[in-house]
Amino acid sequence: MTLFLRKFCEGDLGKIIEIEKASFPDPWSRNGFLYHYRTNPQGFIVAEDGGEVVGYAVARIEATFELRNLSIYRRCHLANLAVEPKKRKMGMGTKLLEEILRYARRKGAKEVYLEVRTKNASARRFYEKKGFIEKGFKKRYYSDDDAVIMALTI
Ligand SMILES: CC(C)(COP(=O)(O)OP(=O)(O)OC[C@H]1O[C@@H](n2cnc3c(N)ncnc32)[C@H](O)[C@@H]1OP(=O)(O)O)[C@@H](O)C(=O)NCCC(=O)NCCS
Protein backbone atom coordinates (compact mmCIF):
# COMPACT_ATOMS: atom_id res chain seq x y z
CA MET A 1 0.00 0.00 0.00
CA THR A 2 1.38 3.40 -1.00
CA LEU A 3 -1.20 5.74 0.44
CA PHE A 4 -1.04 9.38 -0.52
CA LEU A 5 -3.39 12.13 0.66
CA ARG A 6 -3.97 15.24 -1.44
CA LYS A 7 -6.55 17.89 -2.33
CA PHE A 8 -9.43 16.98 -4.64
CA CYS A 9 -9.32 17.90 -8.34
CA GLU A 10 -12.22 17.66 -10.80
CA GLY A 11 -10.64 14.71 -12.62
CA ASP A 12 -11.25 12.61 -9.47
CA LEU A 13 -15.03 12.88 -9.78
CA GLY A 14 -15.66 9.75 -11.87
CA LYS A 15 -13.97 7.43 -9.37
CA ILE A 16 -15.45 9.28 -6.39
CA ILE A 17 -18.99 8.86 -7.75
CA GLU A 18 -18.28 5.14 -8.20
CA ILE A 19 -17.14 4.78 -4.55
CA GLU A 20 -20.03 6.97 -3.34
CA LYS A 21 -22.61 4.74 -5.11
CA ALA A 22 -21.03 1.62 -3.63
CA SER A 23 -21.04 3.17 -0.14
CA PHE A 24 -24.40 4.89 0.42
CA PRO A 25 -28.06 4.17 -0.39
CA ASP A 26 -28.60 7.87 -1.28
CA PRO A 27 -25.31 8.88 -2.92
CA TRP A 28 -24.30 12.51 -3.43
CA SER A 29 -24.53 13.75 -7.02
CA ARG A 30 -21.63 15.21 -9.05
CA ASN A 31 -23.07 18.64 -8.31
CA GLY A 32 -23.12 17.90 -4.60
CA PHE A 33 -19.38 17.18 -4.65
CA LEU A 34 -18.66 20.16 -6.93
CA TYR A 35 -20.61 22.49 -4.67
CA HIS A 36 -18.44 21.48 -1.70
CA TYR A 37 -15.27 21.76 -3.76
CA ARG A 38 -16.10 25.19 -5.18
CA THR A 39 -17.24 26.67 -1.87
CA ASN A 40 -14.50 25.08 0.28
CA PRO A 41 -11.69 23.35 -1.67
CA GLN A 42 -9.41 22.99 1.36
CA GLY A 43 -11.88 20.68 3.12
CA PHE A 44 -12.01 18.13 0.31
CA ILE A 45 -9.31 15.45 0.73
CA VAL A 46 -8.65 12.49 -1.55
CA ALA A 47 -6.73 9.28 -0.73
CA GLU A 48 -4.75 7.72 -3.55
CA ASP A 49 -3.24 4.24 -3.51
CA GLY A 50 -0.88 3.32 -6.35
CA GLY A 51 -2.15 6.29 -8.38
CA GLU A 52 -5.86 5.32 -7.95
CA VAL A 53 -8.44 7.26 -5.93
CA VAL A 54 -9.53 4.93 -3.11
CA GLY A 55 -11.31 7.27 -0.70
CA TYR A 56 -12.25 10.83 0.17
CA ALA A 57 -13.39 13.09 2.99
CA VAL A 58 -15.38 16.31 2.75
CA ALA A 59 -15.54 18.74 5.66
CA ARG A 60 -16.24 22.39 6.31
CA ILE A 61 -15.84 24.83 9.18
CA GLU A 62 -18.96 26.39 10.69
CA ALA A 63 -18.71 29.45 12.90
CA THR A 64 -21.29 30.72 15.38
CA PHE A 65 -21.15 33.85 17.47
CA GLU A 66 -21.49 33.18 21.20
CA LEU A 67 -23.23 36.05 22.92
CA ARG A 68 -22.40 34.56 26.34
CA ASN A 69 -18.68 35.35 26.05
CA LEU A 70 -18.69 37.49 22.88
CA SER A 71 -16.54 35.00 20.98
CA ILE A 72 -16.73 32.94 17.83
CA TYR A 73 -17.10 29.18 18.25
CA ARG A 74 -15.85 27.13 15.31
CA ARG A 75 -16.68 23.52 14.67
CA CYS A 76 -15.96 21.25 11.77
CA HIS A 77 -18.74 19.34 10.01
CA LEU A 78 -17.50 16.10 8.47
CA ALA A 79 -20.06 15.89 5.68
CA ASN A 80 -18.76 12.80 3.87
CA LEU A 81 -16.14 10.06 4.32
CA ALA A 82 -15.87 6.87 2.31
CA VAL A 83 -13.30 4.28 1.27
CA GLU A 84 -13.62 1.95 -1.73
CA PRO A 85 -15.18 -1.29 -0.41
CA LYS A 86 -12.26 -3.57 -1.33
CA LYS A 87 -9.76 -1.20 0.32
CA ARG A 88 -11.50 -1.00 3.70
CA LYS A 89 -10.00 -2.17 7.00
CA MET A 90 -6.52 -1.20 5.87
CA GLY A 91 -6.30 2.05 7.80
CA MET A 92 -7.31 4.42 4.98
CA GLY A 93 -10.43 5.73 6.73
CA THR A 94 -8.25 6.45 9.76
CA LYS A 95 -5.72 8.38 7.65
CA LEU A 96 -8.47 10.46 6.02
CA LEU A 97 -10.06 11.20 9.38
CA GLU A 98 -6.68 12.21 10.86
CA GLU A 99 -6.17 14.65 7.98
CA ILE A 100 -9.62 16.18 8.64
CA LEU A 101 -8.73 16.55 12.34
CA ARG A 102 -5.53 18.39 11.34
CA TYR A 103 -7.52 20.64 8.99
CA ALA A 104 -10.09 21.36 11.74
CA ARG A 105 -7.39 22.24 14.30
CA ARG A 106 -5.60 24.49 11.82
CA LYS A 107 -8.84 26.39 11.29
CA GLY A 108 -9.40 26.82 15.03
CA ALA A 109 -12.32 24.38 15.36
CA LYS A 110 -13.03 23.07 18.86
CA GLU A 111 -14.95 19.99 17.75
CA VAL A 112 -15.63 17.77 14.76
CA TYR A 113 -19.15 16.42 14.28
CA LEU A 114 -21.00 14.30 11.75
CA GLU A 115 -24.26 12.52 11.08
CA VAL A 116 -24.35 8.77 10.55
CA ARG A 117 -27.22 6.41 9.75
CA THR A 118 -28.51 4.62 12.84
CA LYS A 119 -28.25 1.39 10.78
CA ASN A 120 -24.60 1.98 9.84
CA ALA A 121 -23.11 -0.03 12.70
CA SER A 122 -19.62 -0.32 11.19
CA ALA A 123 -19.23 3.44 10.69
CA ARG A 124 -20.61 4.13 14.20
CA ARG A 125 -18.08 1.67 15.59
CA PHE A 126 -15.29 3.26 13.51
CA TYR A 127 -16.02 6.73 14.94
CA GLU A 128 -16.46 5.39 18.49
CA LYS A 129 -13.00 3.84 18.26
CA LYS A 130 -11.64 7.27 17.34
CA GLY A 131 -13.17 8.80 20.48
CA PHE A 132 -16.38 10.27 19.01
CA ILE A 133 -19.40 10.19 21.26
CA GLU A 134 -23.10 10.19 20.37
CA LYS A 135 -24.44 13.67 21.00
CA GLY A 136 -27.86 13.70 19.41
CA PHE A 137 -30.34 12.31 16.98
CA LYS A 138 -32.00 13.67 13.80
CA LYS A 139 -35.28 12.02 12.91
CA ARG A 140 -35.66 11.17 9.17
CA TYR A 141 -32.39 12.91 8.29
CA TYR A 142 -31.94 10.38 5.48
CA SER A 143 -34.66 9.20 3.09
CA ASP A 144 -34.30 5.68 4.55
CA ASP A 145 -33.11 6.23 8.13
CA ASP A 146 -32.62 8.53 11.12
CA ALA A 147 -29.21 9.98 11.93
CA VAL A 148 -27.09 9.81 15.04
CA ILE A 149 -24.94 12.89 15.59
CA MET A 150 -21.43 12.01 16.75
CA ALA A 151 -18.84 14.51 17.92
CA LEU A 152 -15.23 14.67 19.04
CA THR A 153 -13.74 17.53 21.05
CA ILE A 154 -10.34 18.48 19.63
C1 LIG B 1 -16.30 4.00 7.71
C2 LIG B 1 -15.15 3.80 6.73
C3 LIG B 1 -14.82 5.15 6.07
C4 LIG B 1 -13.92 3.28 7.48
O1 LIG B 1 -12.85 3.18 6.55
P1 LIG B 1 -11.71 2.04 6.67
O2 LIG B 1 -10.65 2.40 5.70
O3 LIG B 1 -12.31 0.71 6.59
O4 LIG B 1 -11.23 2.34 8.16
P2 LIG B 1 -9.92 1.80 8.85
O5 LIG B 1 -9.31 0.68 8.09
O6 LIG B 1 -9.07 2.97 9.15
O7 LIG B 1 -10.54 1.25 10.19
C5 LIG B 1 -11.65 0.40 10.15
C6 LIG B 1 -11.39 -0.87 10.90
O8 LIG B 1 -10.31 -1.56 10.32
C7 LIG B 1 -9.30 -1.82 11.31
N1 LIG B 1 -7.99 -1.77 10.67
C8 LIG B 1 -7.24 -0.69 10.44
N2 LIG B 1 -6.09 -1.02 9.86
C9 LIG B 1 -6.14 -2.36 9.69
C10 LIG B 1 -5.25 -3.30 9.12
N3 LIG B 1 -4.06 -2.95 8.61
N4 LIG B 1 -5.65 -4.60 9.09
C11 LIG B 1 -6.82 -4.97 9.58
N5 LIG B 1 -7.70 -4.13 10.15
C12 LIG B 1 -7.36 -2.83 10.20
C13 LIG B 1 -9.51 -0.76 12.31
O9 LIG B 1 -8.98 -1.09 13.59
C14 LIG B 1 -11.00 -0.72 12.34
O10 LIG B 1 -11.46 -1.84 13.07
P3 LIG B 1 -12.99 -2.25 13.26
O11 LIG B 1 -13.46 -2.88 11.98
O12 LIG B 1 -13.00 -3.23 14.38
O13 LIG B 1 -13.77 -0.98 13.53
C15 LIG B 1 -15.51 2.74 5.63
O14 LIG B 1 -15.96 1.58 6.28
C16 LIG B 1 -16.55 3.20 4.62
O15 LIG B 1 -16.23 3.79 3.59
N6 LIG B 1 -17.85 2.90 4.89
C17 LIG B 1 -18.92 3.24 3.96
C18 LIG B 1 -19.20 4.71 3.99
C19 LIG B 1 -19.56 5.19 5.39
O16 LIG B 1 -20.33 4.57 6.09
N7 LIG B 1 -18.98 6.36 5.75
C20 LIG B 1 -19.24 6.99 7.02
C21 LIG B 1 -20.49 7.74 6.93
S1 LIG B 1 -20.71 8.82 8.28
PDB file of C-alpha atoms and ligand atoms in Angstrom:
ATOM      1  CA  MET A   1       0.000   0.000   0.000  1.00  0.00           C
ATOM      2  CA  THR A   2       1.384   3.398  -1.000  1.00  0.00           C
ATOM      3  CA  LEU A   3      -1.205   5.738   0.438  1.00  0.00           C
ATOM      4  CA  PHE A   4      -1.038   9.379  -0.519  1.00  0.00           C
ATOM      5  CA  LEU A   5      -3.391  12.130   0.663  1.00  0.00           C
ATOM      6  CA  ARG A   6      -3.974  15.239  -1.438  1.00  0.00           C
ATOM      7  CA  LYS A   7      -6.546  17.889  -2.325  1.00  0.00           C
ATOM      8  CA  PHE A   8      -9.430  16.983  -4.639  1.00  0.00           C
ATOM      9  CA  CYS A   9      -9.321  17.899  -8.341  1.00  0.00           C
ATOM     10  CA  GLU A  10     -12.219  17.662 -10.797  1.00  0.00           C
ATOM     11  CA  GLY A  11     -10.637  14.706 -12.622  1.00  0.00           C
ATOM     12  CA  ASP A  12     -11.252  12.610  -9.467  1.00  0.00           C
ATOM     13  CA  LEU A  13     -15.029  12.882  -9.777  1.00  0.00           C
ATOM     14  CA  GLY A  14     -15.661   9.748 -11.872  1.00  0.00           C
ATOM     15  CA  LYS A  15     -13.970   7.428  -9.369  1.00  0.00           C
ATOM     16  CA  ILE A  16     -15.448   9.279  -6.393  1.00  0.00           C
ATOM     17  CA  ILE A  17     -18.986   8.863  -7.747  1.00  0.00           C
ATOM     18  CA  GLU A  18     -18.280   5.140  -8.198  1.00  0.00           C
ATOM     19  CA  ILE A  19     -17.139   4.776  -4.547  1.00  0.00           C
ATOM     20  CA  GLU A  20     -20.031   6.967  -3.343  1.00  0.00           C
ATOM     21  CA  LYS A  21     -22.611   4.743  -5.108  1.00  0.00           C
ATOM     22  CA  ALA A  22     -21.030   1.619  -3.633  1.00  0.00           C
ATOM     23  CA  SER A  23     -21.039   3.174  -0.144  1.00  0.00           C
ATOM     24  CA  PHE A  24     -24.396   4.891   0.420  1.00  0.00           C
ATOM     25  CA  PRO A  25     -28.065   4.174  -0.389  1.00  0.00           C
ATOM     26  CA  ASP A  26     -28.605   7.873  -1.285  1.00  0.00           C
ATOM     27  CA  PRO A  27     -25.305   8.879  -2.919  1.00  0.00           C
ATOM     28  CA  TRP A  28     -24.296  12.513  -3.432  1.00  0.00           C
ATOM     29  CA  SER A  29     -24.533  13.747  -7.025  1.00  0.00           C
ATOM     30  CA  ARG A  30     -21.626  15.207  -9.052  1.00  0.00           C
ATOM     31  CA  ASN A  31     -23.075  18.643  -8.314  1.00  0.00           C
ATOM     32  CA  GLY A  32     -23.123  17.895  -4.601  1.00  0.00           C
ATOM     33  CA  PHE A  33     -19.380  17.182  -4.646  1.00  0.00           C
ATOM     34  CA  LEU A  34     -18.657  20.155  -6.934  1.00  0.00           C
ATOM     35  CA  TYR A  35     -20.611  22.486  -4.670  1.00  0.00           C
ATOM     36  CA  HIS A  36     -18.436  21.478  -1.704  1.00  0.00           C
ATOM     37  CA  TYR A  37     -15.273  21.760  -3.760  1.00  0.00           C
ATOM     38  CA  ARG A  38     -16.098  25.186  -5.177  1.00  0.00           C
ATOM     39  CA  THR A  39     -17.238  26.665  -1.873  1.00  0.00           C
ATOM     40  CA  ASN A  40     -14.497  25.077   0.281  1.00  0.00           C
ATOM     41  CA  PRO A  41     -11.694  23.351  -1.674  1.00  0.00           C
ATOM     42  CA  GLN A  42      -9.411  22.985   1.364  1.00  0.00           C
ATOM     43  CA  GLY A  43     -11.881  20.684   3.122  1.00  0.00           C
ATOM     44  CA  PHE A  44     -12.011  18.125   0.308  1.00  0.00           C
ATOM     45  CA  ILE A  45      -9.312  15.449   0.731  1.00  0.00           C
ATOM     46  CA  VAL A  46      -8.647  12.492  -1.550  1.00  0.00           C
ATOM     47  CA  ALA A  47      -6.732   9.284  -0.731  1.00  0.00           C
ATOM     48  CA  GLU A  48      -4.750   7.718  -3.554  1.00  0.00           C
ATOM     49  CA  ASP A  49      -3.236   4.241  -3.510  1.00  0.00           C
ATOM     50  CA  GLY A  50      -0.875   3.322  -6.349  1.00  0.00           C
ATOM     51  CA  GLY A  51      -2.151   6.295  -8.385  1.00  0.00           C
ATOM     52  CA  GLU A  52      -5.864   5.317  -7.948  1.00  0.00           C
ATOM     53  CA  VAL A  53      -8.441   7.264  -5.932  1.00  0.00           C
ATOM     54  CA  VAL A  54      -9.530   4.934  -3.106  1.00  0.00           C
ATOM     55  CA  GLY A  55     -11.310   7.268  -0.696  1.00  0.00           C
ATOM     56  CA  TYR A  56     -12.249  10.831   0.174  1.00  0.00           C
ATOM     57  CA  ALA A  57     -13.392  13.088   2.987  1.00  0.00           C
ATOM     58  CA  VAL A  58     -15.381  16.313   2.754  1.00  0.00           C
ATOM     59  CA  ALA A  59     -15.541  18.745   5.655  1.00  0.00           C
ATOM     60  CA  ARG A  60     -16.243  22.394   6.311  1.00  0.00           C
ATOM     61  CA  ILE A  61     -15.844  24.825   9.178  1.00  0.00           C
ATOM     62  CA  GLU A  62     -18.960  26.387  10.692  1.00  0.00           C
ATOM     63  CA  ALA A  63     -18.711  29.449  12.899  1.00  0.00           C
ATOM     64  CA  THR A  64     -21.285  30.720  15.383  1.00  0.00           C
ATOM     65  CA  PHE A  65     -21.152  33.847  17.465  1.00  0.00           C
ATOM     66  CA  GLU A  66     -21.487  33.180  21.196  1.00  0.00           C
ATOM     67  CA  LEU A  67     -23.235  36.047  22.924  1.00  0.00           C
ATOM     68  CA  ARG A  68     -22.401  34.558  26.342  1.00  0.00           C
ATOM     69  CA  ASN A  69     -18.680  35.352  26.045  1.00  0.00           C
ATOM     70  CA  LEU A  70     -18.690  37.488  22.878  1.00  0.00           C
ATOM     71  CA  SER A  71     -16.545  34.996  20.976  1.00  0.00           C
ATOM     72  CA  ILE A  72     -16.725  32.942  17.828  1.00  0.00           C
ATOM     73  CA  TYR A  73     -17.100  29.176  18.251  1.00  0.00           C
ATOM     74  CA  ARG A  74     -15.849  27.128  15.310  1.00  0.00           C
ATOM     75  CA  ARG A  75     -16.677  23.521  14.670  1.00  0.00           C
ATOM     76  CA  CYS A  76     -15.959  21.247  11.768  1.00  0.00           C
ATOM     77  CA  HIS A  77     -18.739  19.342  10.009  1.00  0.00           C
ATOM     78  CA  LEU A  78     -17.505  16.102   8.474  1.00  0.00           C
ATOM     79  CA  ALA A  79     -20.063  15.887   5.680  1.00  0.00           C
ATOM     80  CA  ASN A  80     -18.759  12.797   3.868  1.00  0.00           C
ATOM     81  CA  LEU A  81     -16.142  10.065   4.320  1.00  0.00           C
ATOM     82  CA  ALA A  82     -15.875   6.867   2.307  1.00  0.00           C
ATOM     83  CA  VAL A  83     -13.297   4.282   1.266  1.00  0.00           C
ATOM     84  CA  GLU A  84     -13.619   1.953  -1.726  1.00  0.00           C
ATOM     85  CA  PRO A  85     -15.185  -1.293  -0.414  1.00  0.00           C
ATOM     86  CA  LYS A  86     -12.263  -3.566  -1.334  1.00  0.00           C
ATOM     87  CA  LYS A  87      -9.758  -1.197   0.320  1.00  0.00           C
ATOM     88  CA  ARG A  88     -11.503  -1.002   3.697  1.00  0.00           C
ATOM     89  CA  LYS A  89      -9.997  -2.170   7.001  1.00  0.00           C
ATOM     90  CA  MET A  90      -6.521  -1.201   5.871  1.00  0.00           C
ATOM     91  CA  GLY A  91      -6.300   2.054   7.796  1.00  0.00           C
ATOM     92  CA  MET A  92      -7.312   4.424   4.976  1.00  0.00           C
ATOM     93  CA  GLY A  93     -10.435   5.726   6.728  1.00  0.00           C
ATOM     94  CA  THR A  94      -8.253   6.453   9.763  1.00  0.00           C
ATOM     95  CA  LYS A  95      -5.719   8.378   7.647  1.00  0.00           C
ATOM     96  CA  LEU A  96      -8.470  10.456   6.019  1.00  0.00           C
ATOM     97  CA  LEU A  97     -10.061  11.199   9.381  1.00  0.00           C
ATOM     98  CA  GLU A  98      -6.681  12.208  10.859  1.00  0.00           C
ATOM     99  CA  GLU A  99      -6.173  14.650   7.978  1.00  0.00           C
ATOM    100  CA  ILE A 100      -9.616  16.176   8.638  1.00  0.00           C
ATOM    101  CA  LEU A 101      -8.730  16.553  12.341  1.00  0.00           C
ATOM    102  CA  ARG A 102      -5.532  18.394  11.345  1.00  0.00           C
ATOM    103  CA  TYR A 103      -7.525  20.643   8.994  1.00  0.00           C
ATOM    104  CA  ALA A 104     -10.088  21.362  11.738  1.00  0.00           C
ATOM    105  CA  ARG A 105      -7.389  22.238  14.301  1.00  0.00           C
ATOM    106  CA  ARG A 106      -5.599  24.485  11.815  1.00  0.00           C
ATOM    107  CA  LYS A 107      -8.844  26.391  11.292  1.00  0.00           C
ATOM    108  CA  GLY A 108      -9.399  26.821  15.027  1.00  0.00           C
ATOM    109  CA  ALA A 109     -12.323  24.383  15.363  1.00  0.00           C
ATOM    110  CA  LYS A 110     -13.029  23.065  18.856  1.00  0.00           C
ATOM    111  CA  GLU A 111     -14.950  19.990  17.751  1.00  0.00           C
ATOM    112  CA  VAL A 112     -15.625  17.771  14.758  1.00  0.00           C
ATOM    113  CA  TYR A 113     -19.146  16.424  14.284  1.00  0.00           C
ATOM    114  CA  LEU A 114     -20.998  14.301  11.754  1.00  0.00           C
ATOM    115  CA  GLU A 115     -24.260  12.523  11.076  1.00  0.00           C
ATOM    116  CA  VAL A 116     -24.345   8.769  10.553  1.00  0.00           C
ATOM    117  CA  ARG A 117     -27.219   6.412   9.755  1.00  0.00           C
ATOM    118  CA  THR A 118     -28.513   4.623  12.845  1.00  0.00           C
ATOM    119  CA  LYS A 119     -28.245   1.386  10.779  1.00  0.00           C
ATOM    120  CA  ASN A 120     -24.596   1.982   9.844  1.00  0.00           C
ATOM    121  CA  ALA A 121     -23.111  -0.029  12.698  1.00  0.00           C
ATOM    122  CA  SER A 122     -19.620  -0.324  11.192  1.00  0.00           C
ATOM    123  CA  ALA A 123     -19.229   3.443  10.690  1.00  0.00           C
ATOM    124  CA  ARG A 124     -20.608   4.132  14.198  1.00  0.00           C
ATOM    125  CA  ARG A 125     -18.077   1.675  15.587  1.00  0.00           C
ATOM    126  CA  PHE A 126     -15.290   3.261  13.506  1.00  0.00           C
ATOM    127  CA  TYR A 127     -16.021   6.732  14.942  1.00  0.00           C
ATOM    128  CA  GLU A 128     -16.459   5.386  18.493  1.00  0.00           C
ATOM    129  CA  LYS A 129     -13.003   3.842  18.259  1.00  0.00           C
ATOM    130  CA  LYS A 130     -11.639   7.271  17.340  1.00  0.00           C
ATOM    131  CA  GLY A 131     -13.171   8.800  20.480  1.00  0.00           C
ATOM    132  CA  PHE A 132     -16.376  10.268  19.006  1.00  0.00           C
ATOM    133  CA  ILE A 133     -19.404  10.188  21.259  1.00  0.00           C
ATOM    134  CA  GLU A 134     -23.095  10.191  20.371  1.00  0.00           C
ATOM    135  CA  LYS A 135     -24.439  13.667  20.999  1.00  0.00           C
ATOM    136  CA  GLY A 136     -27.861  13.696  19.414  1.00  0.00           C
ATOM    137  CA  PHE A 137     -30.338  12.306  16.977  1.00  0.00           C
ATOM    138  CA  LYS A 138     -32.002  13.670  13.798  1.00  0.00           C
ATOM    139  CA  LYS A 139     -35.280  12.024  12.910  1.00  0.00           C
ATOM    140  CA  ARG A 140     -35.662  11.168   9.169  1.00  0.00           C
ATOM    141  CA  TYR A 141     -32.391  12.907   8.289  1.00  0.00           C
ATOM    142  CA  TYR A 142     -31.939  10.381   5.477  1.00  0.00           C
ATOM    143  CA  SER A 143     -34.655   9.195   3.095  1.00  0.00           C
ATOM    144  CA  ASP A 144     -34.302   5.677   4.552  1.00  0.00           C
ATOM    145  CA  ASP A 145     -33.111   6.228   8.132  1.00  0.00           C
ATOM    146  CA  ASP A 146     -32.623   8.526  11.125  1.00  0.00           C
ATOM    147  CA  ALA A 147     -29.207   9.981  11.926  1.00  0.00           C
ATOM    148  CA  VAL A 148     -27.090   9.806  15.036  1.00  0.00           C
ATOM    149  CA  ILE A 149     -24.941  12.891  15.593  1.00  0.00           C
ATOM    150  CA  MET A 150     -21.432  12.008  16.745  1.00  0.00           C
ATOM    151  CA  ALA A 151     -18.840  14.509  17.923  1.00  0.00           C
ATOM    152  CA  LEU A 152     -15.229  14.674  19.041  1.00  0.00           C
ATOM    153  CA  THR A 153     -13.737  17.532  21.049  1.00  0.00           C
ATOM    154  CA  ILE A 154     -10.337  18.481  19.632  1.00  0.00           C
TER     155      ILE A 154
HETATM  156  C1  LIG B   1     -16.302   4.004   7.711  1.00  0.00           C
HETATM  157  C2  LIG B   1     -15.145   3.800   6.729  1.00  0.00           C
HETATM  158  C3  LIG B   1     -14.820   5.155   6.066  1.00  0.00           C
HETATM  159  C4  LIG B   1     -13.923   3.275   7.480  1.00  0.00           C
HETATM  160  O1  LIG B   1     -12.848   3.177   6.549  1.00  0.00           O
HETATM  161  P1  LIG B   1     -11.712   2.043   6.670  1.00  0.00           P
HETATM  162  O2  LIG B   1     -10.647   2.401   5.697  1.00  0.00           O
HETATM  163  O3  LIG B   1     -12.307   0.705   6.592  1.00  0.00           O
HETATM  164  O4  LIG B   1     -11.229   2.343   8.156  1.00  0.00           O
HETATM  165  P2  LIG B   1      -9.924   1.797   8.854  1.00  0.00           P
HETATM  166  O5  LIG B   1      -9.312   0.683   8.093  1.00  0.00           O
HETATM  167  O6  LIG B   1      -9.070   2.969   9.151  1.00  0.00           O
HETATM  168  O7  LIG B   1     -10.539   1.252  10.194  1.00  0.00           O
HETATM  169  C5  LIG B   1     -11.652   0.401  10.154  1.00  0.00           C
HETATM  170  C6  LIG B   1     -11.388  -0.874  10.898  1.00  0.00           C
HETATM  171  O8  LIG B   1     -10.310  -1.555  10.323  1.00  0.00           O
HETATM  172  C7  LIG B   1      -9.302  -1.824  11.308  1.00  0.00           C
HETATM  173  N1  LIG B   1      -7.992  -1.767  10.671  1.00  0.00           N
HETATM  174  C8  LIG B   1      -7.242  -0.690  10.443  1.00  0.00           C
HETATM  175  N2  LIG B   1      -6.090  -1.021   9.858  1.00  0.00           N
HETATM  176  C9  LIG B   1      -6.143  -2.359   9.691  1.00  0.00           C
HETATM  177  C10 LIG B   1      -5.247  -3.299   9.120  1.00  0.00           C
HETATM  178  N3  LIG B   1      -4.065  -2.948   8.613  1.00  0.00           N
HETATM  179  N4  LIG B   1      -5.646  -4.598   9.085  1.00  0.00           N
HETATM  180  C11 LIG B   1      -6.818  -4.966   9.584  1.00  0.00           C
HETATM  181  N5  LIG B   1      -7.702  -4.131  10.147  1.00  0.00           N
HETATM  182  C12 LIG B   1      -7.356  -2.831  10.197  1.00  0.00           C
HETATM  183  C13 LIG B   1      -9.507  -0.759  12.315  1.00  0.00           C
HETATM  184  O9  LIG B   1      -8.978  -1.092  13.588  1.00  0.00           O
HETATM  185  C14 LIG B   1     -11.002  -0.718  12.340  1.00  0.00           C
HETATM  186  O10 LIG B   1     -11.459  -1.839  13.066  1.00  0.00           O
HETATM  187  P3  LIG B   1     -12.991  -2.250  13.261  1.00  0.00           P
HETATM  188  O11 LIG B   1     -13.462  -2.881  11.982  1.00  0.00           O
HETATM  189  O12 LIG B   1     -13.002  -3.227  14.377  1.00  0.00           O
HETATM  190  O13 LIG B   1     -13.765  -0.984  13.533  1.00  0.00           O
HETATM  191  C15 LIG B   1     -15.510   2.743   5.629  1.00  0.00           C
HETATM  192  O14 LIG B   1     -15.958   1.579   6.276  1.00  0.00           O
HETATM  193  C16 LIG B   1     -16.552   3.202   4.618  1.00  0.00           C
HETATM  194  O15 LIG B   1     -16.226   3.793   3.589  1.00  0.00           O
HETATM  195  N6  LIG B   1     -17.846   2.901   4.886  1.00  0.00           N
HETATM  196  C17 LIG B   1     -18.924   3.238   3.962  1.00  0.00           C
HETATM  197  C18 LIG B   1     -19.201   4.712   3.985  1.00  0.00           C
HETATM  198  C19 LIG B   1     -19.556   5.186   5.386  1.00  0.00           C
HETATM  199  O16 LIG B   1     -20.329   4.565   6.091  1.00  0.00           O
HETATM  200  N7  LIG B   1     -18.976   6.363   5.751  1.00  0.00           N
HETATM  201  C20 LIG B   1     -19.236   6.994   7.024  1.00  0.00           C
HETATM  202  C21 LIG B   1     -20.486   7.740   6.925  1.00  0.00           C
HETATM  203  S1  LIG B   1     -20.709   8.820   8.275  1.00  0.00           S
END
